[in-house]
mmCIF file of C-alpha atoms in Angstrom:
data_model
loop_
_atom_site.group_PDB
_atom_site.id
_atom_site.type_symbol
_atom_site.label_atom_id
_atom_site.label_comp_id
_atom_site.label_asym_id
_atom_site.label_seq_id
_atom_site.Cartn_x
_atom_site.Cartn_y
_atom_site.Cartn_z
ATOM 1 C CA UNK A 1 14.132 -14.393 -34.285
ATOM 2 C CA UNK A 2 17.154 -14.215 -31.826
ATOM 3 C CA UNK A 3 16.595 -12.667 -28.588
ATOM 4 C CA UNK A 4 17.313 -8.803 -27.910
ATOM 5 C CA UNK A 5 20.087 -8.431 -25.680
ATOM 6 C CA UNK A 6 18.739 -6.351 -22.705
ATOM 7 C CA UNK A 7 21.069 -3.638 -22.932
ATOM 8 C CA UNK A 8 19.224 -3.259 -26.090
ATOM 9 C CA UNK A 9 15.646 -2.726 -24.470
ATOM 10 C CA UNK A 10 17.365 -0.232 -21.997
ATOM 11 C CA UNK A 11 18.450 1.986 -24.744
ATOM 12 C CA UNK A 12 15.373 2.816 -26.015
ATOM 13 C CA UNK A 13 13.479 3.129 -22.392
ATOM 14 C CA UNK A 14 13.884 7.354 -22.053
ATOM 15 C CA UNK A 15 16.217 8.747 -19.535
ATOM 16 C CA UNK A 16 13.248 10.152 -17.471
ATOM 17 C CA UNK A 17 12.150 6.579 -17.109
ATOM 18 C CA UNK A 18 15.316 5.266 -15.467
ATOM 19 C CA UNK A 19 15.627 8.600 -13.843
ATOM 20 C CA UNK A 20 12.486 7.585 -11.311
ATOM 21 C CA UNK A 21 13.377 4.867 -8.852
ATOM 22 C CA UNK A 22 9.452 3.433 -7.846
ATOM 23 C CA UNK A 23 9.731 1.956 -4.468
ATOM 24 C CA UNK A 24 6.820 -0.231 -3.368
ATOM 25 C CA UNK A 25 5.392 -0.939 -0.077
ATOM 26 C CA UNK A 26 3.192 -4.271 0.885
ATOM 27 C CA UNK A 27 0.186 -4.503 3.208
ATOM 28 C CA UNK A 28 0.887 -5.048 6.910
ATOM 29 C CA UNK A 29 3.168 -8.421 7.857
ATOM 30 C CA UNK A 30 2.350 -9.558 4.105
ATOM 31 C CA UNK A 31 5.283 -9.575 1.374
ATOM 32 C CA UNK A 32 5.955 -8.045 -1.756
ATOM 33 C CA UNK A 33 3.674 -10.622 -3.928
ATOM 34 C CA UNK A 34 0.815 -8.260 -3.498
ATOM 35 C CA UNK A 35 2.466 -5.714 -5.538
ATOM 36 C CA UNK A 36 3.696 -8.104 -8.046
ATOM 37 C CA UNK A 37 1.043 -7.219 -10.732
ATOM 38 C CA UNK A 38 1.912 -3.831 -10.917
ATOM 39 C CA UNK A 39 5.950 -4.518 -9.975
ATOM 40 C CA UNK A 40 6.454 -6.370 -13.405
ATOM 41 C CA UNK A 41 4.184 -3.735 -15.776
ATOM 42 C CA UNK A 42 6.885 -0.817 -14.445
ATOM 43 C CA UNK A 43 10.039 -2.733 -14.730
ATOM 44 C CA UNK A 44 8.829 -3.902 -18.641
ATOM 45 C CA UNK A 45 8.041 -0.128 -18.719
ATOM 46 C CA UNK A 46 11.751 0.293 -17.757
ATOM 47 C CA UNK A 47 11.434 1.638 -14.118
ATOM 48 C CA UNK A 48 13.810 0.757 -11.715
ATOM 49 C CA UNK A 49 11.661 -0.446 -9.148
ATOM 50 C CA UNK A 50 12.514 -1.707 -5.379
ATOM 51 C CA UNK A 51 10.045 -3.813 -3.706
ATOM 52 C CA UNK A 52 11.052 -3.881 0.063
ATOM 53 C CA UNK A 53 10.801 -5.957 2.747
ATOM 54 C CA UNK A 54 10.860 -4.087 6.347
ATOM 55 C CA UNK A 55 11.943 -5.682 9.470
ATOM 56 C CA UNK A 56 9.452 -6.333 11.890
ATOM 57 C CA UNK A 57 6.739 -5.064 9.301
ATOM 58 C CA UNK A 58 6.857 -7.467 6.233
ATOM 59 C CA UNK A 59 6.022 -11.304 7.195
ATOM 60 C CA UNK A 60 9.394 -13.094 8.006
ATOM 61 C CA UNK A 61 9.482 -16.697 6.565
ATOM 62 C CA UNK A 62 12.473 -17.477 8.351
ATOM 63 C CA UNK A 63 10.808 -16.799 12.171
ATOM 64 C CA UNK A 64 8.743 -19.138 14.031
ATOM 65 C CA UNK A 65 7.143 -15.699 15.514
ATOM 66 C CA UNK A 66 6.484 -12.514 13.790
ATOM 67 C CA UNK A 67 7.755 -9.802 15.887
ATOM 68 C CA UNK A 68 7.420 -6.254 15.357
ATOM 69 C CA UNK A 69 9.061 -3.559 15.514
ATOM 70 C CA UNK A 70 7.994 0.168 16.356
ATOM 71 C CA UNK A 71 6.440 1.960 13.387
ATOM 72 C CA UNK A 72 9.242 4.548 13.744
ATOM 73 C CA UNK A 73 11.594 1.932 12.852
ATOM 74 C CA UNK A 74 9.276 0.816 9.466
ATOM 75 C CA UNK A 75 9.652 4.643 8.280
ATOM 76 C CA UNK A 76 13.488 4.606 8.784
ATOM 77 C CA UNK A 77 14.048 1.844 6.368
ATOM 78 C CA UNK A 78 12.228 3.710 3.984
ATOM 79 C CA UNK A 79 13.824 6.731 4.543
ATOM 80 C CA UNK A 80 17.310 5.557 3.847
ATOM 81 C CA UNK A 81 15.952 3.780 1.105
ATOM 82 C CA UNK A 82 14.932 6.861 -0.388
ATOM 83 C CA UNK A 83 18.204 8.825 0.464
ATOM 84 C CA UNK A 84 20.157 5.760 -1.008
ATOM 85 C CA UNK A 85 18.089 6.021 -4.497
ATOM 86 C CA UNK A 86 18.166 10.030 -4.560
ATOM 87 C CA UNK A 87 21.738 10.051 -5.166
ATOM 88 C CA UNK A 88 21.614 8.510 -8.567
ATOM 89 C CA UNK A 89 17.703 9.068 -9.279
ATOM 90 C CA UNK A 90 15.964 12.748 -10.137
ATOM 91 C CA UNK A 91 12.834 11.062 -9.024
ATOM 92 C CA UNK A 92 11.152 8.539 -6.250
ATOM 93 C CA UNK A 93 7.964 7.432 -6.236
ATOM 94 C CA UNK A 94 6.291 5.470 -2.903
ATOM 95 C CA UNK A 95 3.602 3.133 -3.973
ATOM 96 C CA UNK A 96 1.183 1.159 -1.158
ATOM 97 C CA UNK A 97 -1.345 -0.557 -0.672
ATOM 98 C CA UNK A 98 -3.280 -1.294 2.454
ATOM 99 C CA UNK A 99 -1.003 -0.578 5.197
ATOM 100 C CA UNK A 100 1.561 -0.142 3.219
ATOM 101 C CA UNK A 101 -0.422 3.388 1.669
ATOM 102 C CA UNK A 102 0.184 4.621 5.585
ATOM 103 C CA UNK A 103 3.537 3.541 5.482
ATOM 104 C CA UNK A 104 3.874 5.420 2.831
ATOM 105 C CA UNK A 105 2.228 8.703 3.716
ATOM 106 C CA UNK A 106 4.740 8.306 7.353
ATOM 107 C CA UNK A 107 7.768 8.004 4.792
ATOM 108 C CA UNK A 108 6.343 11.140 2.862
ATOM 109 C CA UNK A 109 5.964 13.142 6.021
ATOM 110 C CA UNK A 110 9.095 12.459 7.377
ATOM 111 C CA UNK A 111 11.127 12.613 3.610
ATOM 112 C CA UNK A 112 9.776 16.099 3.146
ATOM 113 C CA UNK A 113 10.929 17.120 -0.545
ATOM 114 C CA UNK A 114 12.765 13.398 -0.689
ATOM 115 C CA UNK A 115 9.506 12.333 -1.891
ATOM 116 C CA UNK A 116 7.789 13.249 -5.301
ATOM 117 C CA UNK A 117 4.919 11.191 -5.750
ATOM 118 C CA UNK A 118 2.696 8.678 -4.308
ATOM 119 C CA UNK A 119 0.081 5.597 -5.316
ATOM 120 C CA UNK A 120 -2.120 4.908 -2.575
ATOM 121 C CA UNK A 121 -3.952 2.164 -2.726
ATOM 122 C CA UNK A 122 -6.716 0.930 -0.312
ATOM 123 C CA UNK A 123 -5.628 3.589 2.161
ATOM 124 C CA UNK A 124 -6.837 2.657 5.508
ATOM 125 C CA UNK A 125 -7.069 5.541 7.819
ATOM 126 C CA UNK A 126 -9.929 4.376 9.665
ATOM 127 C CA UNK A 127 -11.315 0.797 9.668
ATOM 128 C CA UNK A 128 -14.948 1.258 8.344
ATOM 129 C CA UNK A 129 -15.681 -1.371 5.309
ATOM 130 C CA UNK A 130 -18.913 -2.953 5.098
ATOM 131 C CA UNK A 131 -17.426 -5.946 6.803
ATOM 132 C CA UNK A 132 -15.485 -4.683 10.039
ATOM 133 C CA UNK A 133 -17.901 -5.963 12.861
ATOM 134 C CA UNK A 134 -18.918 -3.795 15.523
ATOM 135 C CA UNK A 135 -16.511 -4.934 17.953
ATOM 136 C CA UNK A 136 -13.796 -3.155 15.721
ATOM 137 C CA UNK A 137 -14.176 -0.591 18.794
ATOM 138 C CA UNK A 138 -12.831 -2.347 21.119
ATOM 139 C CA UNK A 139 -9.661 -2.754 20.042
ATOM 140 C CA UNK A 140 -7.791 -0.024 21.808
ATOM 141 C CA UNK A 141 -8.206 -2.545 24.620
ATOM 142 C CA UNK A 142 -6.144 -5.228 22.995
ATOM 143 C CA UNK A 143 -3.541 -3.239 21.032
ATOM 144 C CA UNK A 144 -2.599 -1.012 24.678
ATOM 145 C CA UNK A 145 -4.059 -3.526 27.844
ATOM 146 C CA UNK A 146 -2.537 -6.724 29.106
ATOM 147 C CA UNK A 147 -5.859 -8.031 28.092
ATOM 148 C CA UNK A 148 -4.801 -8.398 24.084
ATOM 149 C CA UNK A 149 -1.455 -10.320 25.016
ATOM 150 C CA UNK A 150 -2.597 -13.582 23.449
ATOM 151 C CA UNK A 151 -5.290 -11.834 21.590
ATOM 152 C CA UNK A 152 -4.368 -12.420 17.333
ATOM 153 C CA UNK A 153 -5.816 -11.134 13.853
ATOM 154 C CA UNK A 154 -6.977 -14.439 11.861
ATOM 155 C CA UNK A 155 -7.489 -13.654 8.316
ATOM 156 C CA UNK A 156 -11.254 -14.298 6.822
ATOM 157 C CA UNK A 157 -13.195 -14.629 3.817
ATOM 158 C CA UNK A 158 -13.536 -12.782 1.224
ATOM 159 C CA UNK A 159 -10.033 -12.427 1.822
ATOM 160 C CA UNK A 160 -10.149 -8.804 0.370
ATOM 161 C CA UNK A 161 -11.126 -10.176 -2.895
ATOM 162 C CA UNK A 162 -14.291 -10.127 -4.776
ATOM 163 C CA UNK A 163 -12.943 -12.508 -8.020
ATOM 164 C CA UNK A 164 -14.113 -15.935 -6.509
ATOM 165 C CA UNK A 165 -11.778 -17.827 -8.237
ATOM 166 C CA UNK A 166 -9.153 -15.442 -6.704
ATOM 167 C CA UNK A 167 -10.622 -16.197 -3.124
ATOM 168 C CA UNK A 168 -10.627 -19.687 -3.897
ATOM 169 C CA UNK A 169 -7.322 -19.676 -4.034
ATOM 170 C CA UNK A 170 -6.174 -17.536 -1.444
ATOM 171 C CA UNK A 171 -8.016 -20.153 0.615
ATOM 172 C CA UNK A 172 -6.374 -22.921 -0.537
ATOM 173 C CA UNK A 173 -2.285 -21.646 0.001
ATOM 174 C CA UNK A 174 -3.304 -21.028 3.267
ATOM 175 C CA UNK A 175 -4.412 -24.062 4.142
ATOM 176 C CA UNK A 176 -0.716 -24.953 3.207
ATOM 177 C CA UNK A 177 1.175 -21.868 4.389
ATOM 178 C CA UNK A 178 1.253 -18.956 6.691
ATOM 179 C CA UNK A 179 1.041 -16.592 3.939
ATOM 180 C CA UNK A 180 -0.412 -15.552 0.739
ATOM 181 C CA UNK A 181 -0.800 -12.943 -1.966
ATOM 182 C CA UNK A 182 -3.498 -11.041 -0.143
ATOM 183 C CA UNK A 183 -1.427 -11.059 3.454
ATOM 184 C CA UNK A 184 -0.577 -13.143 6.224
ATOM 185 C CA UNK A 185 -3.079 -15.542 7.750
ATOM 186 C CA UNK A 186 -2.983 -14.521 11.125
ATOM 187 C CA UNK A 187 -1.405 -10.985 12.491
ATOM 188 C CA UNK A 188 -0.392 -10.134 15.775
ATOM 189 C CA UNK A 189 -1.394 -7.552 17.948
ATOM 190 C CA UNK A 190 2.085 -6.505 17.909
ATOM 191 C CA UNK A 191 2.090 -5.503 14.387
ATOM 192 C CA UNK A 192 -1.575 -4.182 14.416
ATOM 193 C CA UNK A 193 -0.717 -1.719 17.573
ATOM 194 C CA UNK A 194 2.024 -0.313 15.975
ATOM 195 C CA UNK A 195 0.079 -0.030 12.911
ATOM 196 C CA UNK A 196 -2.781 1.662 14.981
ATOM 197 C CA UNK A 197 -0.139 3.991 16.062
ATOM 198 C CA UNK A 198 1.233 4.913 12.634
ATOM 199 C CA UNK A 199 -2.357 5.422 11.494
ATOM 200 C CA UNK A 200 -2.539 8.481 14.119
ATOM 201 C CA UNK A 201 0.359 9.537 13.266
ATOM 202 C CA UNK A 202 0.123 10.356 9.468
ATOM 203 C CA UNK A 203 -3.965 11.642 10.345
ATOM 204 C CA UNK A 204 -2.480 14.036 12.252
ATOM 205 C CA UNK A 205 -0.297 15.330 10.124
ATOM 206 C CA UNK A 206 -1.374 14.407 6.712
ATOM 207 C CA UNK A 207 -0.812 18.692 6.129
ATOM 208 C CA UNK A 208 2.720 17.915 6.414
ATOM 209 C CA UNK A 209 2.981 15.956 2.753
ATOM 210 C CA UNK A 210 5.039 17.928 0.173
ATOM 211 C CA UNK A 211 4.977 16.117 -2.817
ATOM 212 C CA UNK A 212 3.750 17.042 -5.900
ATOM 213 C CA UNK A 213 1.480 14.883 -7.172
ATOM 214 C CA UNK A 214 -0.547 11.659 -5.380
ATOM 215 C CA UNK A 215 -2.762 9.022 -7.008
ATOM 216 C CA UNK A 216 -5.217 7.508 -4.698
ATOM 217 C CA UNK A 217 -7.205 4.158 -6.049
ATOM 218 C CA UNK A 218 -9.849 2.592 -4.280
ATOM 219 C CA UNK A 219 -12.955 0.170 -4.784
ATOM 220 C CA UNK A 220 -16.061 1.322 -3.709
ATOM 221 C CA UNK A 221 -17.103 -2.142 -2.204
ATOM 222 C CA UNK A 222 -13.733 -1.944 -0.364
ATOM 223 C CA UNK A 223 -14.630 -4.324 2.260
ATOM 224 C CA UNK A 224 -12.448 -2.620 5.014
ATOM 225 C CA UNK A 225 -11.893 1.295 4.531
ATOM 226 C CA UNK A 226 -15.074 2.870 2.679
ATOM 227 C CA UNK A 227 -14.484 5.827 0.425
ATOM 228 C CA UNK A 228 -14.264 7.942 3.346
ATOM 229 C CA UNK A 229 -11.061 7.124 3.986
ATOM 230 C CA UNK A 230 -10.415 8.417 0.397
ATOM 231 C CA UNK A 231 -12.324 11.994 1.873
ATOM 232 C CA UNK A 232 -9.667 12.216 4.947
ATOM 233 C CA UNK A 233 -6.574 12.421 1.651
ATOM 234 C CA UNK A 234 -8.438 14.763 -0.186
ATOM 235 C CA UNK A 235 -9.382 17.456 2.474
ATOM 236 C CA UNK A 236 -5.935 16.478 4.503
ATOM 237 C CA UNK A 237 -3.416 16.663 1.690
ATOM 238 C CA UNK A 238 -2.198 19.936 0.537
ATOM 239 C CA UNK A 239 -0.541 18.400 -2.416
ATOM 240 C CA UNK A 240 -0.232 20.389 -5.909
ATOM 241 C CA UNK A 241 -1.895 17.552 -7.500
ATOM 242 C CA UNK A 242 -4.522 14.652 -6.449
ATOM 243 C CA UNK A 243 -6.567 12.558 -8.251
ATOM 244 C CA UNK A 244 -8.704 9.560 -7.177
ATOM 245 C CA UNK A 245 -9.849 6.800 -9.318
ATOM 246 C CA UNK A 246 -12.651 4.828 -7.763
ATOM 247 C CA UNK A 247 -12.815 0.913 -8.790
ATOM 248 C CA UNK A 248 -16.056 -0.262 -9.272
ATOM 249 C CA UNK A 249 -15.392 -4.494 -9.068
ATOM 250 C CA UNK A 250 -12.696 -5.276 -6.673
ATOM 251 C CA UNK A 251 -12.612 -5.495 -2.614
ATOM 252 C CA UNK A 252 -9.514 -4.255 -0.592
ATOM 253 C CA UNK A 253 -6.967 -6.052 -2.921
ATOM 254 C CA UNK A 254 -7.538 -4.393 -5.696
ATOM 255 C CA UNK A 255 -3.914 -5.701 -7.325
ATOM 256 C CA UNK A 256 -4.777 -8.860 -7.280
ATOM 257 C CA UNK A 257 -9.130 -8.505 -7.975
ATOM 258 C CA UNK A 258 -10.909 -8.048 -10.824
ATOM 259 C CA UNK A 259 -10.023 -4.288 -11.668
ATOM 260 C CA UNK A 260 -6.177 -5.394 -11.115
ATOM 261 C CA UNK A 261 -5.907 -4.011 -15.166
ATOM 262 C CA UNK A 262 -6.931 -0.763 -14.002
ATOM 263 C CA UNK A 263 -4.958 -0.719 -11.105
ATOM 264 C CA UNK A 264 -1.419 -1.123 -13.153
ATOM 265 C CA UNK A 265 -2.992 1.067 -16.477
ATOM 266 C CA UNK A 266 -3.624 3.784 -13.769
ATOM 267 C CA UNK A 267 0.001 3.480 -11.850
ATOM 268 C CA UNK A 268 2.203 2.964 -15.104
ATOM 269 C CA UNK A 269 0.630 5.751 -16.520
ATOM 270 C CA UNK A 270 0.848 8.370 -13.399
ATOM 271 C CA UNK A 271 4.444 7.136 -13.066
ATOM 272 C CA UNK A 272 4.504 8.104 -16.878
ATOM 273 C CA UNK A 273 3.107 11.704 -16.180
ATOM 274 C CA UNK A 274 5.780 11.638 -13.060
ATOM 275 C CA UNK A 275 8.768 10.797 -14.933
ATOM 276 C CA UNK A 276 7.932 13.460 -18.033
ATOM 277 C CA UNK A 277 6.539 15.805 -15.558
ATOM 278 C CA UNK A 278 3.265 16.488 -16.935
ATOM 279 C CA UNK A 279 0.961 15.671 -14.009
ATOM 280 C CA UNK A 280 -1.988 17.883 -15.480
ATOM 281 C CA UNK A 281 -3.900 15.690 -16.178
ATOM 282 C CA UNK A 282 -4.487 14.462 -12.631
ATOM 283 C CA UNK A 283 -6.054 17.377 -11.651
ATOM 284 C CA UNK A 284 -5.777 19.824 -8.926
ATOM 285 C CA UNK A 285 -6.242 19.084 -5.163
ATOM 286 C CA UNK A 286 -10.345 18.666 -4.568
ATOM 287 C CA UNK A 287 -12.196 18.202 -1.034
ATOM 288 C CA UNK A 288 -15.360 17.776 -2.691
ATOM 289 C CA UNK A 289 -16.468 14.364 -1.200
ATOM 290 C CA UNK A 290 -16.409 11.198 -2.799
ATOM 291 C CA UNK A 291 -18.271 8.842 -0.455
ATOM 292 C CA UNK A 292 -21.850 11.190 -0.502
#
């Protein structure tokens, strides 16, 4: 049997489909491998999707030091990515995980209607997993003293990742390079103030998100945002439409864990429900809270 041409395959994805651009957004100074799960079930569902690399956000193979840039700057890039794809798209969809779920919510807020829908994944408004160490509150003092100039973010078992064979190797590209699936192995405190700062930023005005529909997915043994963080979207949004699906055997990287299935079942088919515009069966907005 001869090989379809891929013209072909496009001709029987429907119009709605390549209608909704799907941009995804990687965790903090990580790259786009963390997404790639879910990246390669859309485009054989015939999205066009845009994985993107931000300047002084994403890790940057090429530098001997990451540097980063102000979170302002992160949300640009995504805005002009998203005016760029609205001129020949009907749709756009922001998916993150991690960090990149905030990033996404700033891009929301400052895209207004530019923005239709979201996946947030491992949303990390407030560092509370079951393995953040007490000390977690005294970081203010190195992200905005002199005294966290030389102060860095090394990377730790579990690694966000429950699958041991998963962890296992995680450990074992970074004894070889600076970065793997799950993120980089150390992160400045460049890159976590200005994430610090973005995280107060879209808190405060999480009210100001107008898209229609938003898909939040999180484990419940999410080692570094509990479900609470999953409360602040549902009694902060004032979306149309919010649903939250709550994994039961993954930590914080839940694309590349053991519910990773789940993960791209659940996002291919709210992109689905996107595209068609049918998002009823996600639900209307609830507060009621999940973490009790």
């Amino acid at each position: 049997m001869s090989a379809r041409d891929p013209s072909d395959l496009l001709s029987v994805v429907h119009p709605a489909v390549r209608r909704t651009a799907i941009v995804l957004l990687h965790g903090l100074c990580s790259t786009p491998d963390e997404l790639l799960t879910v990246q390669s079930s859309l485009r054989a569902s015939g999205y066009p999707v845009h994985p993107m690399r931000v300047d002084g956000y994403s890790f940057d193979a090429s530098a001997p030091v990451q540097q980063a840039l102000p979170y302002e700057r992160w949300i640009d890039a995504i805005e002009a990515r998203v005016k760029a794809l609205r001129t020949a798209h009907d749709r756009v969809m922001l998916v993150g995980i991690s960090a990149g779920s905030s990033l996404a919510l700033g891009a929301a807020i400052r895209c207004g209607s530019g923005v239709d829908a979201l996946v947030l994944m491992s949303t990390t408004l407030r560092f509370d997993g079951w393995a953040v160490p007490r000390t977690q509150v005294l970081l203010p003092l190195a992200f905005y003293t002199p005294l966290g100039r030389f102060w860095q973010y090394r990377e730790r078992a579990p690694y966000g990742v429950k699958n041991e064979r998963v962890r296992a190797w995680i450990e074992r590209e970074l004894r070889h390079r600076k970065v793997s699936s799950a993120g980089s192995a150390v992160i400045g405190v460049g890159h976590l103030r200005e994430h610090d700062r973005l995280i107060r930023h879209v808190r405060r005005n999480l009210h100001r998100v107008q898209c229609a529909s938003v898909l939040a997915l999180h484990a419940r043994e999410d080692e570094v945002a509990s479900l609470a963080n999953v409360d602040l979207l549902a009694r902060g949004l004032r979306c149309p439409s919010f649903r939250s699906v709550v994994l039961a055997n993954s930590y914080h990287m839940i694309t590349i864990d053991n519910d990773r299935h789940q993960v791209v079942r659940e996002t291919c088919a709210f992109a689905d429900a996107v595209a068609h515009g049918t998002p009823e069966p996600f639900g209307a907005l609830s507060a009621r809270p999940l973490a009790a």
